[in-house]
Amino acid sequence: MNQADRDDISSNPRTASEKIGLETFIEKRLSRRGLLLGGLAMSLSACAPKLQSSPKSRSLREQDIGVTFTFPEITRGSDGTHHVPEGYVTETLIRWGDPIHNAGPAFDPLLQTASRQAMQFGYNNDFIGFVLLDEDRGLLCVNHEYTEAKDMFPKAQRGDLARVVATEINAQGASVLEIKRMNGRWSVDKNSPRNRRITGKTPMIISGPAAGHARMITPDDPTGMRSLGTLGNCAGGVTPWGTYLTAEENINYYFGGDLPEGHSEEQNHARMDVPGDDGKAWERFMPRFDLRVAPNEPNRFGWVVEIDPKDPTSTPKKRTAMGRFKHEGAETVTAPNGHVVVYMGDDQRGDYLYKFVSRDAYDPQNPDPDLLDHGTLYVARFNETRIDWLPLVWGQGPLTQANGFASQADVLISTRLAADALGATPMDRPEDVQPAGDQGRVWVMLTNNKNRSDALDASPRNAVNLANPRPKNTYGHIIEIIEPNGDYTATTSRWDFLVKCGDPNNPDHGAIWNPEISSNGWFSAPDNCAVDPSGRLWISTDGNMKTGAADGLWAMETDGHRRGLGKAFFRAPIGAEVCGPRFTPDGQTLFLAVQHPGTDDDTDYETPMTRWPDFKENHPPRPAVIAIYKKEGGVIGT
Ligand code: FEO
Ligand code: CA
Ligand code: CA
Ligand code: CA
């Protein structure tokens, strides 16, 4: 879409009837919220029909902190670089290929090898976690989601598949970096012994109910308890005890070969799309990725992995109690009763929303390092205003031997099949899921689902449903869950829509935003999200180009008369998605992961759309983590 078309769309005046429709929606939503949140919100809903700001109608958040987002909004568009509001600055913290230690090899795109890559920051940064060490020191925990050989290697090298594959596996996984702040600016401390690369080959412990099960045993590992590497690391979380959770998402792409005919994993692998079909050919060089050689190896991926970033000698643990699927993220919250709850999306069209509740309470004085090995995994079934969280517990309901589940390990290794059996609600690609605050609020990013259909003969997986009501759902939506009385362990919750994404001025989109939304404040394809230290929601996108504008980061109002109002804060360079929004605890720094800048299906190393972030003619664009500050210092977004 050209600029003129974009301007045309964004300047369309909203019609009176559309405005009334939106106001009616907001009124309805606010009055429903009144029921959800009790007396305080009831007073809010009573004032809602006027949709005006008055002392009585101010939301909880406005009353508490007196501010919402006050930065000057940036404009929609798309070009070769990134944009922040007036008064803000950005710095590149680290890029793909930068050495993580002083002694590491400098990036040279013509010299990339597996051994160099193992000492350098990985490719396609996604989730960012931050663990505070002291006021001016912290550990940055960064996922590297996937590799793309065509954009990483010059044409002359791409034929050397052995080199490409060996380098790719070391560009995957995660990075732990100690960062330090001087004069208000963060940098990587390349002298820190904590700096660490975790790759697709790093030794891991398989932990929890599926550890040691026969379906976890491979020719390389007769114990079923030791595996190599983590892959498809998308979003994640940080635990209350300061460890890093990295979520394994699209693990199917790395496997090749056909299962032996009639193999017992046939149905399980098919449900996870194993083997993938993107031609990586890893199985040619690493037999464990060949289903003919190691049919159980895929069962050792698709988990949430816990890493202790403070101990560079620690062995990451795959926590099987939290299930196996295409894990998008793993954001944690401690419930009032001390139990830790982890919210997780399974990012596939028609897959599910999960939460895990620890069996034991978290004791800050005496933390159990293996707390996440014991607990109950639940999957969500959405009713009109209620969610039933269905336990994935062996022996309960249909999860029995008669249906192919002989143990809890079976339930977990085949989580998707178990959730199918329970009748979970098929969702429009659940991405990041963010719990926040003591009111039990949880925001769920649903990025899109081209398969969603209102046809009478649509399959249950694809048919529109209460929580996913838009056919095709090109633009995605955001759901808000309210756990009763702030009890995140509840097995019955309430829910509502926060927004339905897309252009509010285009009736064909079916978008629903706050009626005061600007032409820059709406977006599509919500993916990652974060809350800042004030509890305010921020959303980054992956796929906003469907609307003709670059991906970015938006602030999102969630309370009072501004609820449903997006505000554009950051615009990515063309081709990039924005991941890992992460604020420092003082709110004065925002880290963003800019993933796959300048590339799409049609680009390669020689033909990127931009050479962000350094614009060197002899360098490809490089995924990078950036830090954003206020020029004069202060809290981001205010
Ligand atoms: Fe890796 Fe679902 O994004
Ligand atoms: Ca994602
Ligand atoms: Ca997040
Ligand atoms: Ca993404």
XYZ file of C-alpha atoms and ligand atoms in Angstrom:
644
model
C 0.000 0.000 0.000
C 1.385 3.406 -0.929
C 1.547 6.442 1.307
C -1.428 8.137 -0.358
C -3.625 5.133 0.340
C -2.488 5.068 3.937
C -3.205 8.756 4.417
C -6.592 8.282 2.826
C -7.516 5.601 5.306
C -6.167 7.322 8.363
C -7.892 10.615 7.615
C -11.363 9.191 7.072
C -13.713 10.819 9.550
C -15.557 8.294 11.695
C -19.251 8.312 10.955
C -21.759 9.184 13.645
C -23.272 5.723 13.605
C -19.857 4.072 13.971
C -19.107 6.333 16.909
C -22.372 5.443 18.560
C -21.655 1.774 17.986
C -18.278 2.080 19.659
C -19.696 4.053 22.545
C -22.366 1.450 23.062
C -19.676 -1.203 23.147
C -17.604 0.714 25.670
C -20.674 1.312 27.834
C -21.566 -2.354 27.707
C -18.034 -3.328 28.494
C -17.744 -0.929 31.363
C -21.003 -2.050 32.883
C -19.921 -5.660 32.588
C -16.642 -4.695 34.200
C -18.661 -3.239 37.030
C -19.954 -6.718 37.728
C -16.494 -8.166 37.400
C -14.611 -5.845 39.639
C -17.146 -5.124 42.339
C -18.046 -1.881 44.014
C -15.240 0.331 42.820
C -15.858 -0.451 39.201
C -19.601 -0.294 39.739
C -19.259 3.384 40.493
C -17.170 3.674 37.360
C -19.758 1.919 35.212
C -22.515 4.154 36.538
C -20.629 7.091 35.068
C -19.615 5.315 31.891
C -22.465 6.280 29.552
C -21.301 9.891 29.553
C -17.819 8.777 28.471
C -16.417 11.911 30.021
C -13.564 12.511 32.343
C -14.826 13.698 35.684
C -13.508 13.029 39.150
C -16.240 10.472 39.774
C -15.664 8.619 36.519
C -11.921 8.292 36.870
C -10.672 4.730 36.830
C -8.726 2.987 39.508
C -5.500 3.565 37.610
C -6.123 7.267 37.094
C -6.980 7.710 40.729
C -3.923 5.795 41.830
C -1.205 7.370 39.729
C -2.928 10.320 38.162
C -1.318 9.849 34.759
C -1.758 7.816 31.645
C 0.445 7.952 28.577
C 1.601 11.471 27.856
C 4.266 10.970 25.167
C 3.710 12.562 21.752
C 2.457 9.823 19.474
C 4.514 8.825 16.439
C 2.962 8.473 13.011
C 2.134 5.403 10.962
C 4.352 4.560 8.050
C 7.187 2.352 6.947
C 10.791 3.097 6.098
C 14.287 1.756 6.609
C 14.803 2.873 10.169
C 13.056 3.040 13.531
C 11.168 5.903 15.133
C 10.497 7.006 18.702
C 8.543 9.981 20.039
C 10.051 13.425 20.331
C 12.046 13.590 23.544
C 13.245 9.966 23.409
C 16.530 8.423 22.268
C 17.573 4.901 21.337
C 20.878 3.086 21.567
C 21.810 -0.278 20.134
C 22.750 -2.561 23.010
C 23.771 -5.675 21.093
C 23.295 -7.109 17.626
C 23.409 -10.530 16.035
C 27.074 -11.527 15.795
C 28.432 -9.166 18.442
C 30.841 -11.044 20.732
C 29.428 -11.568 24.217
C 32.910 -11.560 25.802
C 35.861 -9.260 25.221
C 37.855 -12.145 23.804
C 35.110 -13.167 21.381
C 35.413 -12.754 17.608
C 34.105 -9.544 16.067
C 31.257 -9.908 13.596
C 32.371 -10.458 10.041
C 29.547 -11.645 7.806
C 31.993 -13.374 5.470
C 33.609 -15.378 8.249
C 30.609 -16.680 10.189
C 31.226 -20.204 11.427
C 29.756 -22.374 14.155
C 32.630 -21.723 16.545
C 32.488 -17.940 16.061
C 28.716 -17.910 16.401
C 28.919 -19.834 19.683
C 30.765 -16.851 21.169
C 28.465 -14.245 19.656
C 24.934 -12.957 20.218
C 22.453 -15.172 18.371
C 20.030 -14.412 15.550
C 16.439 -13.123 15.654
C 16.203 -11.882 19.230
C 12.717 -12.310 20.696
C 11.831 -12.391 24.440
C 13.831 -10.173 26.796
C 13.927 -10.864 30.516
C 15.629 -8.625 33.056
C 16.916 -9.769 36.437
C 18.066 -6.912 38.644
C 21.396 -7.478 40.431
C 21.735 -4.050 41.975
C 20.626 -0.551 41.083
C 22.963 -0.296 38.109
C 23.496 -3.930 37.178
C 21.250 -6.567 35.759
C 21.078 -9.703 33.677
C 19.432 -9.514 30.295
C 17.986 -12.842 29.166
C 17.277 -12.926 25.441
C 15.675 -15.592 23.248
C 16.861 -16.289 19.708
C 13.782 -17.543 17.969
C 14.904 -18.934 14.625
C 17.473 -18.683 11.868
C 17.114 -17.796 8.221
C 20.108 -18.951 6.172
C 19.147 -16.978 3.058
C 19.456 -13.708 4.989
C 22.448 -14.697 7.141
C 24.932 -16.034 4.584
C 26.231 -14.624 1.290
C 25.154 -16.576 -1.749
C 28.626 -18.011 -2.250
C 28.440 -19.649 1.169
C 24.856 -20.867 1.141
C 25.786 -23.953 -0.878
C 28.037 -25.100 1.957
C 25.146 -26.588 3.851
C 27.282 -28.249 6.502
C 28.676 -24.872 7.505
C 25.280 -23.207 7.342
C 23.585 -25.808 9.542
C 26.428 -25.898 12.081
C 26.328 -22.111 12.364
C 22.539 -21.959 12.508
C 22.253 -24.298 15.475
C 24.637 -22.053 17.419
C 22.677 -18.924 16.453
C 19.558 -20.402 18.106
C 18.690 -20.691 21.770
C 19.315 -17.875 24.211
C 21.840 -15.347 25.501
C 22.448 -14.223 29.062
C 24.244 -10.874 29.299
C 25.285 -8.880 32.317
C 24.555 -5.225 31.690
C 25.674 -2.206 33.659
C 24.417 1.367 33.804
C 26.707 4.378 33.709
C 25.445 7.931 33.369
C 21.954 6.627 32.862
C 22.858 4.372 29.921
C 23.115 0.587 29.868
C 25.854 -1.389 28.117
C 26.909 -5.033 28.020
C 29.676 -5.819 30.510
C 31.776 -8.030 28.287
C 34.034 -8.897 31.205
C 31.254 -10.622 33.097
C 31.652 -14.379 33.665
C 27.853 -14.601 33.631
C 27.652 -13.828 29.917
C 26.586 -17.027 28.285
C 25.267 -18.515 25.089
C 22.807 -21.365 25.246
C 22.347 -22.978 21.857
C 20.608 -25.785 20.036
C 23.356 -28.066 21.389
C 23.689 -27.039 25.059
C 23.190 -29.964 27.489
C 19.835 -29.830 29.282
C 18.141 -31.790 32.045
C 14.649 -33.110 31.410
C 12.735 -32.623 34.619
C 9.231 -33.216 35.955
C 6.630 -35.922 35.263
C 7.773 -36.794 31.715
C 11.465 -37.169 32.631
C 12.729 -40.664 32.011
C 9.550 -41.862 30.313
C 10.011 -44.389 27.518
C 8.733 -41.831 24.988
C 11.614 -39.517 25.959
C 14.350 -42.093 25.296
C 16.498 -41.807 22.176
C 19.561 -43.623 20.812
C 21.742 -40.873 22.307
C 20.008 -40.859 25.688
C 18.854 -44.158 27.202
C 17.836 -42.314 30.376
C 15.274 -40.003 28.761
C 16.519 -37.336 31.146
C 19.359 -35.585 29.298
C 18.878 -33.722 26.042
C 20.790 -31.355 23.845
C 19.679 -27.856 23.078
C 16.658 -25.614 23.020
C 14.988 -24.443 19.793
C 12.248 -22.112 18.600
C 12.695 -19.896 21.673
C 9.926 -17.368 21.295
C 8.643 -15.513 24.348
C 9.198 -16.432 27.991
C 9.131 -15.121 31.507
C 11.083 -14.459 34.685
C 10.191 -16.333 37.878
C 9.765 -14.715 41.308
C 13.072 -16.358 42.275
C 14.951 -14.710 39.417
C 15.282 -17.497 36.878
C 14.535 -17.217 33.210
C 11.843 -19.237 31.420
C 12.299 -19.665 27.682
C 9.447 -21.119 25.647
C 10.063 -23.574 22.795
C 7.607 -22.764 20.015
C 8.073 -23.871 16.391
C 10.218 -26.919 17.068
C 8.814 -28.896 14.152
C 10.925 -27.095 11.536
C 14.136 -28.787 12.611
C 13.056 -32.381 12.022
C 13.162 -34.372 8.811
C 12.682 -37.921 7.593
C 9.562 -40.044 7.824
C 8.509 -42.006 10.860
C 8.500 -45.760 10.371
C 5.048 -46.874 9.145
C 2.543 -47.289 11.995
C 4.868 -45.812 14.586
C 3.205 -45.109 17.929
C 4.187 -41.386 17.759
C 2.396 -40.858 14.446
C -0.639 -39.061 15.852
C 1.378 -37.084 18.399
C 3.902 -35.850 15.842
C 1.189 -34.996 13.338
C -0.543 -32.854 15.978
C 2.724 -30.894 16.384
C 3.344 -30.699 12.593
C 6.483 -32.782 12.949
C 8.377 -32.979 10.669
C 8.339 -29.378 9.489
C 8.784 -28.678 5.832
C 10.996 -25.632 5.496
C 13.980 -27.477 4.044
C 16.491 -26.845 6.803
C 17.946 -30.339 6.290
C 19.406 -30.491 9.776
C 18.791 -34.251 9.779
C 21.449 -34.658 7.090
C 24.150 -33.508 9.476
C 22.694 -34.376 12.897
C 20.968 -37.776 12.899
C 18.990 -37.009 16.051
C 16.832 -34.714 13.921
C 16.001 -37.623 11.591
C 12.716 -39.293 12.607
C 13.901 -42.572 11.110
C 16.843 -42.598 13.510
C 15.392 -40.937 16.603
C 11.570 -40.959 16.438
C 11.327 -39.730 20.039
C 13.687 -36.761 19.681
C 10.818 -34.329 18.894
C 9.279 -35.240 22.267
C 12.305 -33.611 23.916
C 11.385 -30.218 22.441
C 8.258 -28.090 22.851
C 8.711 -27.436 26.572
C 9.328 -24.465 28.829
C 13.010 -24.381 29.810
C 14.183 -22.842 33.095
C 17.636 -21.238 33.145
C 19.416 -19.772 36.160
C 21.053 -16.680 34.659
C 23.074 -15.965 37.792
C 24.967 -19.248 37.562
C 26.752 -19.644 34.224
C 27.586 -23.258 35.082
C 23.955 -24.226 35.696
C 22.292 -26.758 33.419
C 18.996 -25.570 31.921
C 15.994 -27.706 32.859
C 13.081 -28.594 30.644
C 10.075 -28.348 32.984
C 7.715 -30.966 31.606
C 4.947 -30.309 34.136
C 4.016 -27.234 32.090
C 3.152 -29.316 29.053
C 4.435 -29.769 25.554
C 3.073 -27.684 22.705
C 4.216 -24.717 20.608
C 4.893 -22.653 23.681
C 4.744 -18.938 22.973
C 5.553 -17.475 26.387
C 5.590 -18.241 30.101
C 4.826 -15.148 32.149
C 4.549 -15.776 35.886
C 2.628 -14.293 38.794
C 2.417 -15.187 42.469
C -1.165 -15.666 43.655
C -2.254 -14.331 47.066
C -1.899 -17.861 48.488
C 1.743 -17.985 47.378
C 1.280 -20.443 44.535
C 3.020 -19.492 41.312
C 0.913 -19.346 38.169
C 2.385 -19.425 34.655
C 0.255 -18.262 31.699
C 1.039 -19.808 28.329
C -0.278 -19.607 24.782
C 0.044 -22.322 22.158
C 0.597 -20.326 18.997
C -1.119 -22.171 16.217
C -4.401 -21.487 14.474
C -7.078 -23.159 16.567
C -4.844 -24.041 19.496
C -5.268 -23.249 23.124
C -4.642 -21.051 26.129
C -3.098 -22.668 29.228
C -2.100 -21.878 32.776
C 0.003 -23.848 35.227
C -0.527 -23.617 38.991
C 2.324 -24.792 41.202
C 1.458 -27.487 43.749
C 3.446 -25.749 46.461
C 3.550 -22.143 47.567
C 6.655 -20.114 46.801
C 8.643 -19.373 49.929
C 10.904 -16.364 49.314
C 12.970 -17.262 52.410
C 13.575 -20.798 51.261
C 12.787 -21.039 47.560
C 12.373 -24.483 46.029
C 14.463 -24.425 42.839
C 12.258 -27.177 41.385
C 8.909 -25.584 42.252
C 7.820 -25.789 38.605
C 8.173 -29.580 38.550
C 4.957 -30.053 40.511
C 1.578 -28.570 39.822
C -1.499 -28.661 37.644
C -1.683 -27.658 34.008
C -5.052 -26.257 32.902
C -6.461 -25.423 29.488
C -9.123 -22.776 28.910
C -12.689 -23.344 27.780
C -14.468 -20.065 27.076
C -18.169 -19.638 27.799
C -20.106 -16.397 27.258
C -18.503 -14.492 30.109
C -16.806 -17.305 32.034
C -13.685 -19.361 31.520
C -13.514 -22.894 32.859
C -9.930 -23.989 33.417
C -9.868 -27.714 32.666
C -7.190 -29.738 34.465
C -4.881 -31.880 32.359
C -4.594 -34.573 34.978
C -4.183 -38.229 34.132
C -7.098 -40.383 35.184
C -9.577 -37.519 35.204
C -12.319 -37.237 32.590
C -11.207 -38.602 29.234
C -7.497 -38.647 30.094
C -7.364 -42.400 30.694
C -5.786 -45.528 29.282
C -8.892 -46.138 27.193
C -8.105 -42.963 25.268
C -4.381 -43.611 24.948
C -3.125 -41.847 28.062
C -1.383 -44.337 30.343
C 0.261 -41.846 32.687
C 0.685 -38.146 33.422
C 3.783 -38.283 31.223
C 1.568 -39.317 28.307
C -0.786 -36.422 29.016
C 2.115 -33.954 29.025
C 4.071 -35.303 26.040
C 0.824 -35.185 24.023
C -0.620 -32.073 25.632
C -2.437 -30.944 22.510
C -4.205 -34.297 22.144
C -5.152 -34.224 25.828
C -6.541 -30.697 25.515
C -8.479 -31.769 22.402
C -10.055 -34.554 24.450
C -11.094 -32.095 27.166
C -12.910 -29.802 24.735
C -10.760 -26.690 25.118
C -11.681 -23.615 23.075
C -9.718 -23.283 19.802
C -8.204 -19.794 19.744
C -6.901 -17.376 17.103
C -3.196 -18.093 17.683
C -2.519 -17.269 21.356
C 0.759 -15.383 21.592
C 2.025 -13.632 24.719
C -0.174 -13.786 27.843
C 0.468 -11.244 30.583
C -0.808 -11.397 34.173
C -0.595 -8.132 36.081
C -1.335 -6.669 39.464
C -3.379 -7.716 42.438
C -6.764 -7.518 40.694
C -6.213 -10.794 38.858
C -6.035 -9.273 35.387
C -4.512 -11.165 32.496
C -4.187 -9.962 28.912
C -4.103 -12.460 26.050
C -2.691 -11.516 22.647
C -4.475 -13.331 19.791
C -2.562 -12.402 16.704
C -4.793 -13.542 13.793
C -6.306 -16.652 12.228
C -6.958 -16.825 8.525
C -8.680 -20.212 8.989
C -11.438 -18.882 11.246
C -14.754 -19.275 9.462
C -18.460 -18.666 9.920
C -19.361 -21.297 7.344
C -21.927 -23.763 8.614
C -19.687 -26.679 7.723
C -16.540 -25.251 9.369
C -14.763 -27.712 11.645
C -14.937 -27.042 15.405
C -11.286 -25.951 15.299
C -12.001 -23.348 12.632
C -15.589 -22.319 13.372
C -16.123 -18.909 14.934
C -16.740 -19.133 18.670
C -17.524 -16.750 21.515
C -13.917 -15.769 22.165
C -12.868 -15.776 18.501
C -15.866 -14.336 16.698
C -14.419 -12.798 13.537
C -14.237 -14.860 10.330
C -10.701 -14.818 8.865
C -9.587 -12.618 11.768
C -6.897 -10.907 9.748
C -6.063 -8.355 12.424
C -6.245 -10.199 15.759
C -7.735 -9.225 19.108
C -6.920 -8.941 22.784
C -8.851 -10.631 25.564
C -8.822 -9.590 29.197
C -9.291 -12.227 31.872
C -10.275 -11.365 35.417
C -9.318 -13.990 37.966
C -11.786 -13.657 40.869
C -10.566 -11.605 43.827
C -7.084 -11.550 42.332
C -6.819 -15.311 42.791
C -4.757 -16.401 39.816
C -5.132 -20.048 40.862
C -8.914 -19.941 40.297
C -10.442 -22.584 38.065
C -13.297 -20.312 36.992
C -12.597 -16.809 35.650
C -14.406 -14.029 33.807
C -13.348 -12.618 30.473
C -14.074 -9.830 28.010
C -12.547 -8.299 24.923
C -10.112 -5.436 25.403
C -9.932 -4.526 21.714
C -10.552 -6.069 18.332
C -7.682 -4.931 16.134
C -7.721 -3.441 12.659
C -8.670 -0.081 11.210
C -11.533 1.487 13.165
C -12.384 3.569 10.101
C -12.864 0.572 7.843
C -16.149 -1.211 8.582
C -14.872 -4.325 6.818
C -12.297 -4.820 9.559
C -14.854 -5.153 12.350
C -12.409 -3.421 14.676
C -13.411 -2.156 18.107
C -11.298 0.448 19.884
C -11.974 3.342 22.184
C -13.773 5.983 20.069
C -11.029 8.488 20.786
C -8.367 6.384 19.015
C -6.133 8.390 16.676
C -5.160 7.403 13.152
C -1.831 6.178 14.567
C -3.098 4.440 17.676
C -4.638 1.342 16.126
C -2.705 -1.698 14.956
C -3.021 -5.329 13.988
C -1.322 -8.599 14.901
C -0.627 -8.177 18.628
C 2.199 -10.536 19.574
C 4.377 -9.685 22.583
C 3.255 -7.585 25.502
C 4.567 -6.292 28.803
C 3.443 -4.267 31.758
C 5.572 -1.392 32.962
C 6.320 -0.760 36.647
C 3.081 1.245 36.895
C 1.098 -1.753 35.659
C 0.371 -0.202 32.265
C 0.060 -2.455 29.234
C 2.320 -2.217 26.166
C 1.863 -4.296 23.028
C 4.228 -5.077 20.177
C 3.151 -6.423 16.822
C 4.214 -8.960 14.232
C 2.257 -8.507 11.039
C 1.058 -4.924 11.124
C 2.273 -4.563 7.515
C -1.062 -6.125 6.533
C -2.439 -2.680 7.308
C 0.250 -0.954 5.226
C 2.382 0.267 8.117
C 5.416 -1.080 9.924
C 5.271 -3.136 13.088
C 5.870 -1.359 16.343
C 5.069 -0.903 20.001
C 1.878 0.672 21.278
C 0.862 1.789 24.749
C -2.609 0.574 25.641
C -5.061 2.093 28.071
C -7.000 -0.535 29.985
C -9.076 1.479 32.475
C -11.785 4.061 32.738
C -13.000 6.125 29.831
C -9.707 5.671 27.982
C -9.907 1.874 27.969
C -9.197 0.477 24.515
C -7.118 3.473 23.443
C -3.835 2.569 21.755
C -1.008 5.044 21.330
C 1.929 4.556 18.948
C 5.308 4.708 20.695
C 7.822 2.896 18.494
C 7.990 2.039 14.815
C 10.296 -0.692 13.568
C 12.396 -0.571 10.426
C 10.768 -2.189 7.417
C 10.587 -5.969 7.566
C 11.087 -6.151 11.325
C 8.722 -7.258 14.043
C 9.080 -5.925 17.567
C 9.610 -8.361 20.431
C 10.511 -8.555 24.072
C 9.312 -5.284 25.470
C 10.991 -5.120 28.864
C 11.159 -2.221 31.295
C 13.752 -1.854 34.001
C 12.151 -1.810 37.459
C 12.566 1.976 37.660
C 10.679 2.381 34.381
C 13.445 4.556 32.940
C 14.703 2.133 30.299
C 12.741 0.131 27.782
C 14.513 -2.705 25.993
C 13.111 -3.852 22.662
C 14.174 -6.758 20.463
C 13.973 -5.820 16.801
C 13.655 -9.100 14.933
C 14.341 -9.806 11.235
C 14.854 -6.170 10.122
C 14.881 -5.630 6.376
C 13.870 -9.133 5.420
C 10.828 -11.012 4.180
C 10.125 -14.076 2.073
C 11.545 -12.389 -1.025
C 14.806 -11.031 0.354
C 18.169 -12.646 0.774
C 21.592 -11.615 2.040
C 22.244 -9.631 -1.120
C 18.866 -7.852 -1.276
C 17.655 -6.695 2.138
C 15.083 -3.891 2.368
C 17.297 -2.023 4.840
C 20.698 -2.543 6.441
C 19.498 -1.489 9.897
C 20.885 -0.813 12.479
C 24.318 0.277 11.175
C 23.545 0.782 7.480
C 26.935 -0.605 6.432
C 26.924 -1.521 2.775
C 28.943 -4.680 3.382
C 26.823 -5.854 6.302
C 23.419 -7.501 6.244
C 20.729 -6.056 8.512
C 21.170 -7.420 12.010
C 18.508 -8.275 14.554
C 19.346 -6.226 17.634
C 18.291 -5.319 21.150
C 17.905 -1.585 21.616
C 17.472 0.523 24.735
C 15.087 3.476 24.773
C 15.429 6.397 27.194
C 13.944 9.791 27.740
C 16.511 12.328 26.568
C 16.389 14.096 29.880
C 15.864 10.916 31.889
C 12.671 9.861 33.644
C 9.952 7.274 33.373
C 9.162 6.009 29.881
C 5.715 6.807 28.572
C 4.764 9.549 30.976
Fe 7.154 -16.947 17.926
Fe 4.178 -17.034 18.056
O 5.615 -16.048 17.806
Ca 5.663 -14.281 19.390
Ca 5.711 -10.638 27.708
Ca 6.571 -13.067 16.383
